[in-house]
JSON list of C-alpha atoms in Angstrom, two decimals:
[
{"chain": "A", "resi": 1, "resn": "UNK", "atom": "CA", "xyz": [16.08, -122.86, 25.20]},
{"chain": "A", "resi": 2, "resn": "UNK", "atom": "CA", "xyz": [17.50, -125.62, 22.63]},
{"chain": "A", "resi": 3, "resn": "UNK", "atom": "CA", "xyz": [14.11, -127.17, 20.35]},
{"chain": "A", "resi": 4, "resn": "UNK", "atom": "CA", "xyz": [14.08, -130.53, 20.34]},
{"chain": "A", "resi": 5, "resn": "UNK", "atom": "CA", "xyz": [15.49, -132.53, 18.13]},
{"chain": "A", "resi": 6, "resn": "UNK", "atom": "CA", "xyz": [13.70, -135.07, 15.44]},
{"chain": "A", "resi": 7, "resn": "UNK", "atom": "CA", "xyz": [15.02, -138.28, 14.70]},
{"chain": "A", "resi": 8, "resn": "UNK", "atom": "CA", "xyz": [13.70, -139.03, 11.26]},
{"chain": "A", "resi": 9, "resn": "UNK", "atom": "CA", "xyz": [12.46, -142.80, 12.18]},
{"chain": "A", "resi": 10, "resn": "UNK", "atom": "CA", "xyz": [13.52, -143.10, 15.78]},
{"chain": "A", "resi": 11, "resn": "UNK", "atom": "CA", "xyz": [16.02, -145.24, 14.47]},
{"chain": "A", "resi": 12, "resn": "UNK", "atom": "CA", "xyz": [17.45, -146.43, 17.80]},
{"chain": "A", "resi": 13, "resn": "UNK", "atom": "CA", "xyz": [13.83, -147.73, 19.11]},
{"chain": "A", "resi": 14, "resn": "UNK", "atom": "CA", "xyz": [13.36, -149.45, 15.67]},
{"chain": "A", "resi": 15, "resn": "UNK", "atom": "CA", "xyz": [16.08, -151.19, 16.20]},
{"chain": "A", "resi": 16, "resn": "UNK", "atom": "CA", "xyz": [15.84, -152.36, 19.69]},
{"chain": "A", "resi": 17, "resn": "UNK", "atom": "CA", "xyz": [12.25, -153.42, 17.85]},
{"chain": "A", "resi": 18, "resn": "UNK", "atom": "CA", "xyz": [13.71, -155.62, 15.86]},
{"chain": "A", "resi": 19, "resn": "UNK", "atom": "CA", "xyz": [16.26, -157.03, 17.90]},
{"chain": "A", "resi": 20, "resn": "UNK", "atom": "CA", "xyz": [13.53, -157.98, 21.15]},
{"chain": "A", "resi": 21, "resn": "UNK", "atom": "CA", "xyz": [12.27, -160.73, 18.42]},
{"chain": "A", "resi": 22, "resn": "UNK", "atom": "CA", "xyz": [9.07, -158.80, 17.02]},
{"chain": "A", "resi": 23, "resn": "UNK", "atom": "CA", "xyz": [8.82, -158.22, 13.17]},
{"chain": "A", "resi": 24, "resn": "UNK", "atom": "CA", "xyz": [11.51, -156.19, 11.90]},
{"chain": "A", "resi": 25, "resn": "UNK", "atom": "CA", "xyz": [10.48, -152.64, 10.83]},
{"chain": "A", "resi": 26, "resn": "UNK", "atom": "CA", "xyz": [9.25, -152.67, 7.34]},
{"chain": "A", "resi": 27, "resn": "UNK", "atom": "CA", "xyz": [11.60, -149.70, 6.39]},
{"chain": "A", "resi": 28, "resn": "UNK", "atom": "CA", "xyz": [13.77, -151.79, 6.89]},
{"chain": "A", "resi": 29, "resn": "UNK", "atom": "CA", "xyz": [13.05, -153.70, 4.38]},
{"chain": "A", "resi": 30, "resn": "UNK", "atom": "CA", "xyz": [12.42, -150.84, 1.39]},
{"chain": "A", "resi": 31, "resn": "UNK", "atom": "CA", "xyz": [15.62, -149.79, 1.99]},
{"chain": "A", "resi": 32, "resn": "UNK", "atom": "CA", "xyz": [17.43, -152.50, 1.27]},
{"chain": "A", "resi": 33, "resn": "UNK", "atom": "CA", "xyz": [15.62, -152.59, -2.21]},
{"chain": "A", "resi": 34, "resn": "UNK", "atom": "CA", "xyz": [17.82, -149.06, -2.31]},
{"chain": "A", "resi": 35, "resn": "UNK", "atom": "CA", "xyz": [14.73, -147.55, -4.77]},
{"chain": "A", "resi": 36, "resn": "UNK", "atom": "CA", "xyz": [16.29, -144.01, -6.27]},
{"chain": "A", "resi": 37, "resn": "UNK", "atom": "CA", "xyz": [13.50, -143.32, -8.08]},
{"chain": "A", "resi": 38, "resn": "UNK", "atom": "CA", "xyz": [11.71, -140.32, -6.23]},
{"chain": "A", "resi": 39, "resn": "UNK", "atom": "CA", "xyz": [8.47, -140.29, -8.34]},
{"chain": "A", "resi": 40, "resn": "UNK", "atom": "CA", "xyz": [7.74, -144.08, -7.00]},
{"chain": "A", "resi": 41, "resn": "UNK", "atom": "CA", "xyz": [8.45, -143.26, -3.34]},
{"chain": "A", "resi": 42, "resn": "UNK", "atom": "CA", "xyz": [5.85, -139.97, -4.56]},
{"chain": "A", "resi": 43, "resn": "UNK", "atom": "CA", "xyz": [3.32, -141.92, -5.51]},
{"chain": "A", "resi": 44, "resn": "UNK", "atom": "CA", "xyz": [3.53, -144.67, -3.39]},
{"chain": "A", "resi": 45, "resn": "UNK", "atom": "CA", "xyz": [2.86, -142.32, -0.50]},
{"chain": "A", "resi": 46, "resn": "UNK", "atom": "CA", "xyz": [0.00, -139.95, -2.42]},
{"chain": "A", "resi": 47, "resn": "UNK", "atom": "CA", "xyz": [-1.89, -143.66, -3.09]},
{"chain": "A", "resi": 48, "resn": "UNK", "atom": "CA", "xyz": [-0.96, -144.86, 1.23]},
{"chain": "A", "resi": 49, "resn": "UNK", "atom": "CA", "xyz": [-2.91, -141.12, 1.74]},
{"chain": "A", "resi": 50, "resn": "UNK", "atom": "CA", "xyz": [-5.82, -141.65, -0.69]},
{"chain": "A", "resi": 51, "resn": "UNK", "atom": "CA", "xyz": [-6.55, -144.71, 0.51]},
{"chain": "A", "resi": 52, "resn": "UNK", "atom": "CA", "xyz": [-6.25, -143.81, 3.99]},
{"chain": "A", "resi": 53, "resn": "UNK", "atom": "CA", "xyz": [-8.70, -140.92, 3.14]},
{"chain": "A", "resi": 54, "resn": "UNK", "atom": "CA", "xyz": [-10.98, -142.79, 1.82]},
{"chain": "A", "resi": 55, "resn": "UNK", "atom": "CA", "xyz": [-11.44, -145.80, 5.10]},
{"chain": "A", "resi": 56, "resn": "UNK", "atom": "CA", "xyz": [-11.65, -142.47, 7.09]},
{"chain": "A", "resi": 57, "resn": "UNK", "atom": "CA", "xyz": [-14.46, -140.56, 4.66]},
{"chain": "A", "resi": 58, "resn": "UNK", "atom": "CA", "xyz": [-16.46, -143.92, 5.18]},
{"chain": "A", "resi": 59, "resn": "UNK", "atom": "CA", "xyz": [-16.18, -143.86, 8.81]},
{"chain": "A", "resi": 60, "resn": "UNK", "atom": "CA", "xyz": [-18.91, -142.94, 10.76]},
{"chain": "A", "resi": 61, "resn": "UNK", "atom": "CA", "xyz": [-17.42, -140.97, 13.76]},
{"chain": "A", "resi": 62, "resn": "UNK", "atom": "CA", "xyz": [-18.67, -141.25, 17.14]},
{"chain": "A", "resi": 63, "resn": "UNK", "atom": "CA", "xyz": [-19.18, -137.40, 19.10]},
{"chain": "A", "resi": 64, "resn": "UNK", "atom": "CA", "xyz": [-19.48, -137.49, 22.36]},
{"chain": "A", "resi": 65, "resn": "UNK", "atom": "CA", "xyz": [-21.21, -134.81, 24.82]},
{"chain": "A", "resi": 66, "resn": "UNK", "atom": "CA", "xyz": [-18.76, -132.01, 26.27]},
{"chain": "A", "resi": 67, "resn": "UNK", "atom": "CA", "xyz": [-20.84, -132.66, 30.29]},
{"chain": "A", "resi": 68, "resn": "UNK", "atom": "CA", "xyz": [-18.76, -130.30, 31.58]},
{"chain": "A", "resi": 69, "resn": "UNK", "atom": "CA", "xyz": [-15.02, -131.66, 30.38]},
{"chain": "A", "resi": 70, "resn": "UNK", "atom": "CA", "xyz": [-12.72, -129.20, 28.67]},
{"chain": "A", "resi": 71, "resn": "UNK", "atom": "CA", "xyz": [-12.51, -129.69, 24.96]},
{"chain": "A", "resi": 72, "resn": "UNK", "atom": "CA", "xyz": [-8.88, -130.69, 23.35]},
{"chain": "A", "resi": 73, "resn": "UNK", "atom": "CA", "xyz": [-7.63, -131.97, 20.48]},
{"chain": "A", "resi": 74, "resn": "UNK", "atom": "CA", "xyz": [-4.51, -134.47, 19.09]},
{"chain": "A", "resi": 75, "resn": "UNK", "atom": "CA", "xyz": [-2.96, -134.15, 15.64]},
{"chain": "A", "resi": 76, "resn": "UNK", "atom": "CA", "xyz": [-2.78, -137.73, 14.14]},
{"chain": "A", "resi": 77, "resn": "UNK", "atom": "CA", "xyz": [0.24, -136.17, 11.49]},
{"chain": "A", "resi": 78, "resn": "UNK", "atom": "CA", "xyz": [1.08, -138.36, 8.69]},
{"chain": "A", "resi": 79, "resn": "UNK", "atom": "CA", "xyz": [4.26, -138.01, 6.77]},
{"chain": "A", "resi": 80, "resn": "UNK", "atom": "CA", "xyz": [6.13, -139.41, 4.12]},
{"chain": "A", "resi": 81, "resn": "UNK", "atom": "CA", "xyz": [9.26, -140.82, 4.69]},
{"chain": "A", "resi": 82, "resn": "UNK", "atom": "CA", "xyz": [12.07, -139.36, 2.74]},
{"chain": "A", "resi": 83, "resn": "UNK", "atom": "CA", "xyz": [13.34, -141.79, -0.05]},
{"chain": "A", "resi": 84, "resn": "UNK", "atom": "CA", "xyz": [11.02, -144.58, 0.31]},
{"chain": "A", "resi": 85, "resn": "UNK", "atom": "CA", "xyz": [7.72, -142.67, 0.11]},
{"chain": "A", "resi": 86, "resn": "UNK", "atom": "CA", "xyz": [6.48, -144.76, 3.31]},
{"chain": "A", "resi": 87, "resn": "UNK", "atom": "CA", "xyz": [3.68, -143.23, 5.50]},
{"chain": "A", "resi": 88, "resn": "UNK", "atom": "CA", "xyz": [4.56, -142.65, 9.00]},
{"chain": "A", "resi": 89, "resn": "UNK", "atom": "CA", "xyz": [3.20, -141.18, 12.14]},
{"chain": "A", "resi": 90, "resn": "UNK", "atom": "CA", "xyz": [4.68, -138.38, 13.88]},
{"chain": "A", "resi": 91, "resn": "UNK", "atom": "CA", "xyz": [4.51, -139.04, 17.82]},
{"chain": "A", "resi": 92, "resn": "UNK", "atom": "CA", "xyz": [6.68, -136.87, 20.10]},
{"chain": "A", "resi": 93, "resn": "UNK", "atom": "CA", "xyz": [7.88, -137.30, 23.86]},
{"chain": "A", "resi": 94, "resn": "UNK", "atom": "CA", "xyz": [7.04, -135.13, 26.24]},
{"chain": "A", "resi": 95, "resn": "UNK", "atom": "CA", "xyz": [10.01, -133.00, 27.70]},
{"chain": "A", "resi": 96, "resn": "UNK", "atom": "CA", "xyz": [11.12, -134.56, 30.95]},
{"chain": "A", "resi": 97, "resn": "UNK", "atom": "CA", "xyz": [10.86, -131.34, 32.98]},
{"chain": "A", "resi": 98, "resn": "UNK", "atom": "CA", "xyz": [7.09, -131.53, 32.61]},
{"chain": "A", "resi": 99, "resn": "UNK", "atom": "CA", "xyz": [4.48, -131.50, 35.38]},
{"chain": "A", "resi": 100, "resn": "UNK", "atom": "CA", "xyz": [2.23, -134.04, 34.17]},
{"chain": "A", "resi": 101, "resn": "UNK", "atom": "CA", "xyz": [2.99, -137.13, 31.93]},
{"chain": "A", "resi": 102, "resn": "UNK", "atom": "CA", "xyz": [6.45, -136.24, 31.54]},
{"chain": "A", "resi": 103, "resn": "UNK", "atom": "CA", "xyz": [8.21, -138.20, 29.18]},
{"chain": "A", "resi": 104, "resn": "UNK", "atom": "CA", "xyz": [6.10, -140.21, 27.54]},
{"chain": "A", "resi": 105, "resn": "UNK", "atom": "CA", "xyz": [4.69, -140.68, 24.27]},
{"chain": "A", "resi": 106, "resn": "UNK", "atom": "CA", "xyz": [2.44, -138.15, 22.71]},
{"chain": "A", "resi": 107, "resn": "UNK", "atom": "CA", "xyz": [-0.01, -136.77, 19.81]},
{"chain": "A", "resi": 108, "resn": "UNK", "atom": "CA", "xyz": [0.41, -133.24, 19.18]},
{"chain": "A", "resi": 109, "resn": "UNK", "atom": "CA", "xyz": [-2.34, -131.82, 20.20]},
{"chain": "A", "resi": 110, "resn": "UNK", "atom": "CA", "xyz": [-3.61, -129.15, 23.88]},
{"chain": "A", "resi": 111, "resn": "UNK", "atom": "CA", "xyz": [-7.21, -127.60, 24.65]},
{"chain": "A", "resi": 112, "resn": "UNK", "atom": "CA", "xyz": [-9.17, -125.55, 22.31]},
{"chain": "A", "resi": 113, "resn": "UNK", "atom": "CA", "xyz": [-8.84, -122.08, 22.25]},
{"chain": "A", "resi": 114, "resn": "UNK", "atom": "CA", "xyz": [-12.73, -120.24, 23.13]},
{"chain": "A", "resi": 115, "resn": "UNK", "atom": "CA", "xyz": [-14.26, -120.30, 20.04]},
{"chain": "A", "resi": 116, "resn": "UNK", "atom": "CA", "xyz": [-11.87, -122.69, 17.69]},
{"chain": "A", "resi": 117, "resn": "UNK", "atom": "CA", "xyz": [-12.95, -125.65, 15.94]},
{"chain": "A", "resi": 118, "resn": "UNK", "atom": "CA", "xyz": [-11.41, -128.80, 16.75]},
{"chain": "A", "resi": 119, "resn": "UNK", "atom": "CA", "xyz": [-9.76, -128.87, 13.32]},
{"chain": "A", "resi": 120, "resn": "UNK", "atom": "CA", "xyz": [-8.47, -125.61, 13.46]},
{"chain": "A", "resi": 121, "resn": "UNK", "atom": "CA", "xyz": [-7.36, -126.56, 17.22]},
{"chain": "A", "resi": 122, "resn": "UNK", "atom": "CA", "xyz": [-5.11, -129.69, 15.92]},
{"chain": "A", "resi": 123, "resn": "UNK", "atom": "CA", "xyz": [-3.50, -127.86, 13.24]},
{"chain": "A", "resi": 124, "resn": "UNK", "atom": "CA", "xyz": [-2.84, -124.71, 15.49]},
{"chain": "A", "resi": 125, "resn": "UNK", "atom": "CA", "xyz": [-1.01, -127.47, 18.22]},
{"chain": "A", "resi": 126, "resn": "UNK", "atom": "CA", "xyz": [0.80, -129.60, 16.01]},
{"chain": "A", "resi": 127, "resn": "UNK", "atom": "CA", "xyz": [2.45, -126.89, 14.06]},
{"chain": "A", "resi": 128, "resn": "UNK", "atom": "CA", "xyz": [3.28, -124.98, 17.74]},
{"chain": "A", "resi": 129, "resn": "UNK", "atom": "CA", "xyz": [4.50, -128.42, 18.35]},
{"chain": "A", "resi": 130, "resn": "UNK", "atom": "CA", "xyz": [6.41, -129.47, 15.15]},
{"chain": "A", "resi": 131, "resn": "UNK", "atom": "CA", "xyz": [6.99, -126.81, 13.22]},
{"chain": "A", "resi": 132, "resn": "UNK", "atom": "CA", "xyz": [4.38, -128.71, 10.93]},
{"chain": "A", "resi": 133, "resn": "UNK", "atom": "CA", "xyz": [1.81, -126.67, 8.55]},
{"chain": "A", "resi": 134, "resn": "UNK", "atom": "CA", "xyz": [-0.63, -128.89, 7.60]},
{"chain": "A", "resi": 135, "resn": "UNK", "atom": "CA", "xyz": [-4.11, -126.31, 6.12]},
{"chain": "A", "resi": 136, "resn": "UNK", "atom": "CA", "xyz": [-7.96, -127.55, 6.17]},
{"chain": "A", "resi": 137, "resn": "UNK", "atom": "CA", "xyz": [-7.40, -129.10, 3.29]},
{"chain": "A", "resi": 138, "resn": "UNK", "atom": "CA", "xyz": [-4.92, -131.32, 4.12]},
{"chain": "A", "resi": 139, "resn": "UNK", "atom": "CA", "xyz": [-7.31, -133.22, 7.07]},
{"chain": "A", "resi": 140, "resn": "UNK", "atom": "CA", "xyz": [-8.44, -136.51, 5.90]},
{"chain": "A", "resi": 141, "resn": "UNK", "atom": "CA", "xyz": [-10.62, -137.17, 8.91]},
{"chain": "A", "resi": 142, "resn": "UNK", "atom": "CA", "xyz": [-11.96, -137.24, 12.15]},
{"chain": "A", "resi": 143, "resn": "UNK", "atom": "CA", "xyz": [-12.10, -140.61, 14.61]},
{"chain": "A", "resi": 144, "resn": "UNK", "atom": "CA", "xyz": [-14.37, -140.98, 17.69]},
{"chain": "A", "resi": 145, "resn": "UNK", "atom": "CA", "xyz": [-13.72, -138.33, 20.78]},
{"chain": "A", "resi": 146, "resn": "UNK", "atom": "CA", "xyz": [-12.08, -139.71, 23.87]},
{"chain": "A", "resi": 147, "resn": "UNK", "atom": "CA", "xyz": [-13.12, -138.85, 27.44]},
{"chain": "A", "resi": 148, "resn": "UNK", "atom": "CA", "xyz": [-9.77, -138.52, 29.47]},
{"chain": "A", "resi": 149, "resn": "UNK", "atom": "CA", "xyz": [-10.39, -139.05, 33.11]},
{"chain": "A", "resi": 150, "resn": "UNK", "atom": "CA", "xyz": [-8.10, -135.56, 33.67]},
{"chain": "A", "resi": 151, "resn": "UNK", "atom": "CA", "xyz": [-11.31, -133.34, 32.21]},
{"chain": "A", "resi": 152, "resn": "UNK", "atom": "CA", "xyz": [-10.74, -133.54, 29.06]},
{"chain": "A", "resi": 153, "resn": "UNK", "atom": "CA", "xyz": [-12.98, -134.46, 26.16]},
{"chain": "A", "resi": 154, "resn": "UNK", "atom": "CA", "xyz": [-10.13, -135.31, 23.01]},
{"chain": "A", "resi": 155, "resn": "UNK", "atom": "CA", "xyz": [-10.88, -135.15, 19.24]},
{"chain": "A", "resi": 156, "resn": "UNK", "atom": "CA", "xyz": [-8.45, -136.65, 17.19]},
{"chain": "A", "resi": 157, "resn": "UNK", "atom": "CA", "xyz": [-7.88, -135.06, 14.21]},
{"chain": "A", "resi": 158, "resn": "UNK", "atom": "CA", "xyz": [-6.11, -137.15, 11.07]},
{"chain": "A", "resi": 159, "resn": "UNK", "atom": "CA", "xyz": [-3.89, -134.71, 8.78]},
{"chain": "A", "resi": 160, "resn": "UNK", "atom": "CA", "xyz": [-1.31, -134.91, 5.60]},
{"chain": "A", "resi": 161, "resn": "UNK", "atom": "CA", "xyz": [1.73, -133.19, 6.78]},
{"chain": "A", "resi": 162, "resn": "UNK", "atom": "CA", "xyz": [3.74, -134.32, 3.59]},
{"chain": "A", "resi": 163, "resn": "UNK", "atom": "CA", "xyz": [7.30, -135.13, 3.56]},
{"chain": "A", "resi": 164, "resn": "UNK", "atom": "CA", "xyz": [9.11, -135.74, 6.61]},
{"chain": "A", "resi": 165, "resn": "UNK", "atom": "CA", "xyz": [11.87, -133.60, 7.00]},
{"chain": "A", "resi": 166, "resn": "UNK", "atom": "CA", "xyz": [15.04, -132.60, 9.74]},
{"chain": "A", "resi": 167, "resn": "UNK", "atom": "CA", "xyz": [13.51, -128.85, 9.65]},
{"chain": "A", "resi": 168, "resn": "UNK", "atom": "CA", "xyz": [10.95, -130.74, 11.89]},
{"chain": "A", "resi": 169, "resn": "UNK", "atom": "CA", "xyz": [11.12, -128.48, 15.56]},
{"chain": "A", "resi": 170, "resn": "UNK", "atom": "CA", "xyz": [8.96, -127.94, 18.62]},
{"chain": "A", "resi": 171, "resn": "UNK", "atom": "CA", "xyz": [9.46, -125.87, 22.05]},
{"chain": "A", "resi": 172, "resn": "UNK", "atom": "CA", "xyz": [11.81, -127.60, 24.07]},
{"chain": "A", "resi": 173, "resn": "UNK", "atom": "CA", "xyz": [9.71, -127.01, 27.49]},
{"chain": "A", "resi": 174, "resn": "UNK", "atom": "CA", "xyz": [7.62, -129.51, 25.85]},
{"chain": "A", "resi": 175, "resn": "UNK", "atom": "CA", "xyz": [8.44, -131.76, 23.34]},
{"chain": "A", "resi": 176, "resn": "UNK", "atom": "CA", "xyz": [11.81, -133.56, 23.70]},
{"chain": "A", "resi": 177, "resn": "UNK", "atom": "CA", "xyz": [12.18, -135.23, 20.94]},
{"chain": "A", "resi": 178, "resn": "UNK", "atom": "CA", "xyz": [9.81, -135.78, 17.56]},
{"chain": "A", "resi": 179, "resn": "UNK", "atom": "CA", "xyz": [9.79, -139.09, 15.50]},
{"chain": "A", "resi": 180, "resn": "UNK", "atom": "CA", "xyz": [8.62, -139.99, 12.54]},
{"chain": "A", "resi": 181, "resn": "UNK", "atom": "CA", "xyz": [8.16, -143.92, 12.81]},
{"chain": "A", "resi": 182, "resn": "UNK", "atom": "CA", "xyz": [6.41, -146.50, 9.59]},
{"chain": "A", "resi": 183, "resn": "UNK", "atom": "CA", "xyz": [2.68, -146.36, 10.61]},
{"chain": "A", "resi": 184, "resn": "UNK", "atom": "CA", "xyz": [3.28, -150.45, 9.60]},
{"chain": "A", "resi": 185, "resn": "UNK", "atom": "CA", "xyz": [5.00, -150.57, 13.59]},
{"chain": "A", "resi": 186, "resn": "UNK", "atom": "CA", "xyz": [1.98, -149.09, 15.51]},
{"chain": "A", "resi": 187, "resn": "UNK", "atom": "CA", "xyz": [-0.42, -151.75, 13.66]},
{"chain": "A", "resi": 188, "resn": "UNK", "atom": "CA", "xyz": [0.10, -154.85, 16.45]},
{"chain": "A", "resi": 189, "resn": "UNK", "atom": "CA", "xyz": [-2.45, -156.44, 18.84]},
{"chain": "A", "resi": 190, "resn": "UNK", "atom": "CA", "xyz": [-3.29, -153.78, 21.63]},
{"chain": "A", "resi": 191, "resn": "UNK", "atom": "CA", "xyz": [-2.73, -155.78, 25.28]},
{"chain": "A", "resi": 192, "resn": "UNK", "atom": "CA", "xyz": [-5.98, -155.55, 27.19]},
{"chain": "A", "resi": 193, "resn": "UNK", "atom": "CA", "xyz": [-4.79, -155.64, 30.86]},
{"chain": "A", "resi": 194, "resn": "UNK", "atom": "CA", "xyz": [-7.66, -156.12, 33.90]},
{"chain": "A", "resi": 195, "resn": "UNK", "atom": "CA", "xyz": [-7.25, -153.51, 36.93]},
{"chain": "A", "resi": 196, "resn": "UNK", "atom": "CA", "xyz": [-9.19, -153.68, 40.40]},
{"chain": "A", "resi": 197, "resn": "UNK", "atom": "CA", "xyz": [-10.10, -149.83, 40.04]},
{"chain": "A", "resi": 198, "resn": "UNK", "atom": "CA", "xyz": [-12.20, -149.77, 37.08]},
{"chain": "A", "resi": 199, "resn": "UNK", "atom": "CA", "xyz": [-14.84, -152.57, 34.87]},
{"chain": "A", "resi": 200, "resn": "UNK", "atom": "CA", "xyz": [-12.92, -151.40, 31.89]},
{"chain": "A", "resi": 201, "resn": "UNK", "atom": "CA", "xyz": [-9.75, -152.74, 30.24]},
{"chain": "A", "resi": 202, "resn": "UNK", "atom": "CA", "xyz": [-6.62, -150.42, 29.95]},
{"chain": "A", "resi": 203, "resn": "UNK", "atom": "CA", "xyz": [-5.09, -150.43, 26.42]},
{"chain": "A", "resi": 204, "resn": "UNK", "atom": "CA", "xyz": [-1.56, -150.50, 25.88]},
{"chain": "A", "resi": 205, "resn": "UNK", "atom": "CA", "xyz": [0.12, -150.96, 22.82]},
{"chain": "A", "resi": 206, "resn": "UNK", "atom": "CA", "xyz": [3.47, -152.76, 23.14]},
{"chain": "A", "resi": 207, "resn": "UNK", "atom": "CA", "xyz": [5.14, -150.55, 20.68]},
{"chain": "A", "resi": 208, "resn": "UNK", "atom": "CA", "xyz": [8.72, -148.00, 20.96]},
{"chain": "A", "resi": 209, "resn": "UNK", "atom": "CA", "xyz": [10.64, -150.70, 23.55]},
{"chain": "A", "resi": 210, "resn": "UNK", "atom": "CA", "xyz": [7.85, -149.61, 25.78]},
{"chain": "A", "resi": 211, "resn": "UNK", "atom": "CA", "xyz": [4.21, -149.49, 26.31]},
{"chain": "A", "resi": 212, "resn": "UNK", "atom": "CA", "xyz": [2.01, -146.76, 25.11]},
{"chain": "A", "resi": 213, "resn": "UNK", "atom": "CA", "xyz": [-0.55, -146.12, 26.79]},
{"chain": "A", "resi": 214, "resn": "UNK", "atom": "CA", "xyz": [-4.51, -144.50, 26.66]},
{"chain": "A", "resi": 215, "resn": "UNK", "atom": "CA", "xyz": [-5.38, -141.84, 25.28]},
{"chain": "A", "resi": 216, "resn": "UNK", "atom": "CA", "xyz": [-2.33, -142.27, 22.94]},
{"chain": "A", "resi": 217, "resn": "UNK", "atom": "CA", "xyz": [-2.94, -145.59, 22.98]},
{"chain": "A", "resi": 218, "resn": "UNK", "atom": "CA", "xyz": [-6.55, -145.43, 22.57]},
{"chain": "A", "resi": 219, "resn": "UNK", "atom": "CA", "xyz": [-6.33, -142.96, 19.44]},
{"chain": "A", "resi": 220, "resn": "UNK", "atom": "CA", "xyz": [-3.78, -144.82, 17.53]},
{"chain": "A", "resi": 221, "resn": "UNK", "atom": "CA", "xyz": [-5.08, -148.15, 18.06]},
{"chain": "A", "resi": 222, "resn": "UNK", "atom": "CA", "xyz": [-8.40, -146.71, 16.24]},
{"chain": "A", "resi": 223, "resn": "UNK", "atom": "CA", "xyz": [-6.73, -144.97, 13.52]},
{"chain": "A", "resi": 224, "resn": "UNK", "atom": "CA", "xyz": [-4.53, -148.18, 12.39]},
{"chain": "A", "resi": 225, "resn": "UNK", "atom": "CA", "xyz": [-8.15, -150.10, 12.70]},
{"chain": "A", "resi": 226, "resn": "UNK", "atom": "CA", "xyz": [-10.08, -147.60, 10.53]},
{"chain": "A", "resi": 227, "resn": "UNK", "atom": "CA", "xyz": [-7.53, -145.56, 8.26]},
{"chain": "A", "resi": 228, "resn": "UNK", "atom": "CA", "xyz": [-5.46, -148.96, 7.13]},
{"chain": "A", "resi": 229, "resn": "UNK", "atom": "CA", "xyz": [-7.93, -151.45, 7.82]},
{"chain": "A", "resi": 230, "resn": "UNK", "atom": "CA", "xyz": [-11.73, -149.90, 7.58]},
{"chain": "A", "resi": 231, "resn": "UNK", "atom": "CA", "xyz": [-12.71, -151.35, 10.31]},
{"chain": "A", "resi": 232, "resn": "UNK", "atom": "CA", "xyz": [-15.08, -149.33, 12.17]},
{"chain": "A", "resi": 233, "resn": "UNK", "atom": "CA", "xyz": [-12.96, -149.96, 15.51]},
{"chain": "A", "resi": 234, "resn": "UNK", "atom": "CA", "xyz": [-14.88, -148.44, 18.84]},
{"chain": "A", "resi": 235, "resn": "UNK", "atom": "CA", "xyz": [-11.91, -147.38, 21.70]},
{"chain": "A", "resi": 236, "resn": "UNK", "atom": "CA", "xyz": [-13.56, -144.85, 24.09]},
{"chain": "A", "resi": 237, "resn": "UNK", "atom": "CA", "xyz": [-14.40, -147.43, 26.17]},
{"chain": "A", "resi": 238, "resn": "UNK", "atom": "CA", "xyz": [-10.97, -148.77, 26.76]},
{"chain": "A", "resi": 239, "resn": "UNK", "atom": "CA", "xyz": [-9.37, -147.54, 29.90]},
{"chain": "A", "resi": 240, "resn": "UNK", "atom": "CA", "xyz": [-6.29, -145.36, 31.35]},
{"chain": "A", "resi": 241, "resn": "UNK", "atom": "CA", "xyz": [-3.81, -146.47, 33.60]},
{"chain": "A", "resi": 242, "resn": "UNK", "atom": "CA", "xyz": [-4.27, -145.23, 37.13]},
{"chain": "A", "resi": 243, "resn": "UNK", "atom": "CA", "xyz": [-1.34, -142.42, 37.26]},
{"chain": "A", "resi": 244, "resn": "UNK", "atom": "CA", "xyz": [-2.84, -141.25, 34.46]},
{"chain": "A", "resi": 245, "resn": "UNK", "atom": "CA", "xyz": [-6.04, -140.50, 36.21]},
{"chain": "A", "resi": 246, "resn": "UNK", "atom": "CA", "xyz": [-5.34, -137.19, 37.90]}
]
């Protein structure tokens, strides 16, 4: 089948965000300065990468026991936007034909193979789903484990994927589209919703003209808190929406 398309900024979604009365995406401001100085863009992304790595290095992550769950990894992959050097997050839209969670926003990831480390699994899934090759030296840190209602224990691995490129492709059977979106646009106040089925609040991130749900929302929210702000905010207690419990 055709490979997934890569939308370097997810521009359609970002325009919608801006017109929905929320703050305009930061990338439009940096673009308006029309800087053609490639080296300053490189310096900017290198500085951001170093600051995020320092915040992650100072963070004491909370591991959870497997407890009969299946180990899985997701990649929180950061890339530099061409031209501006803005740090972006790579996020995929799951193919509409998938049996579970069709059409949802997701981070690249999946089940860990036998004997595979959390980091190796995250980097393997990242490459399989997006074509981005990152090695152990590109790993900036690891976030808290998150146990899903469907029986997985997810370990999120933050990695640097280099420059965003049009060559990023995923298997059409799994990934419908790959988006590269400024991390600043994910750094929003979460919505915490009470549901009768659980004592824990459901976390939602209002982004990309819809709501991002846990586990993706919980992982991205913790990344923004820890990586961008140096706050050791915990998210393992946040609930998933009931439709994701199966």
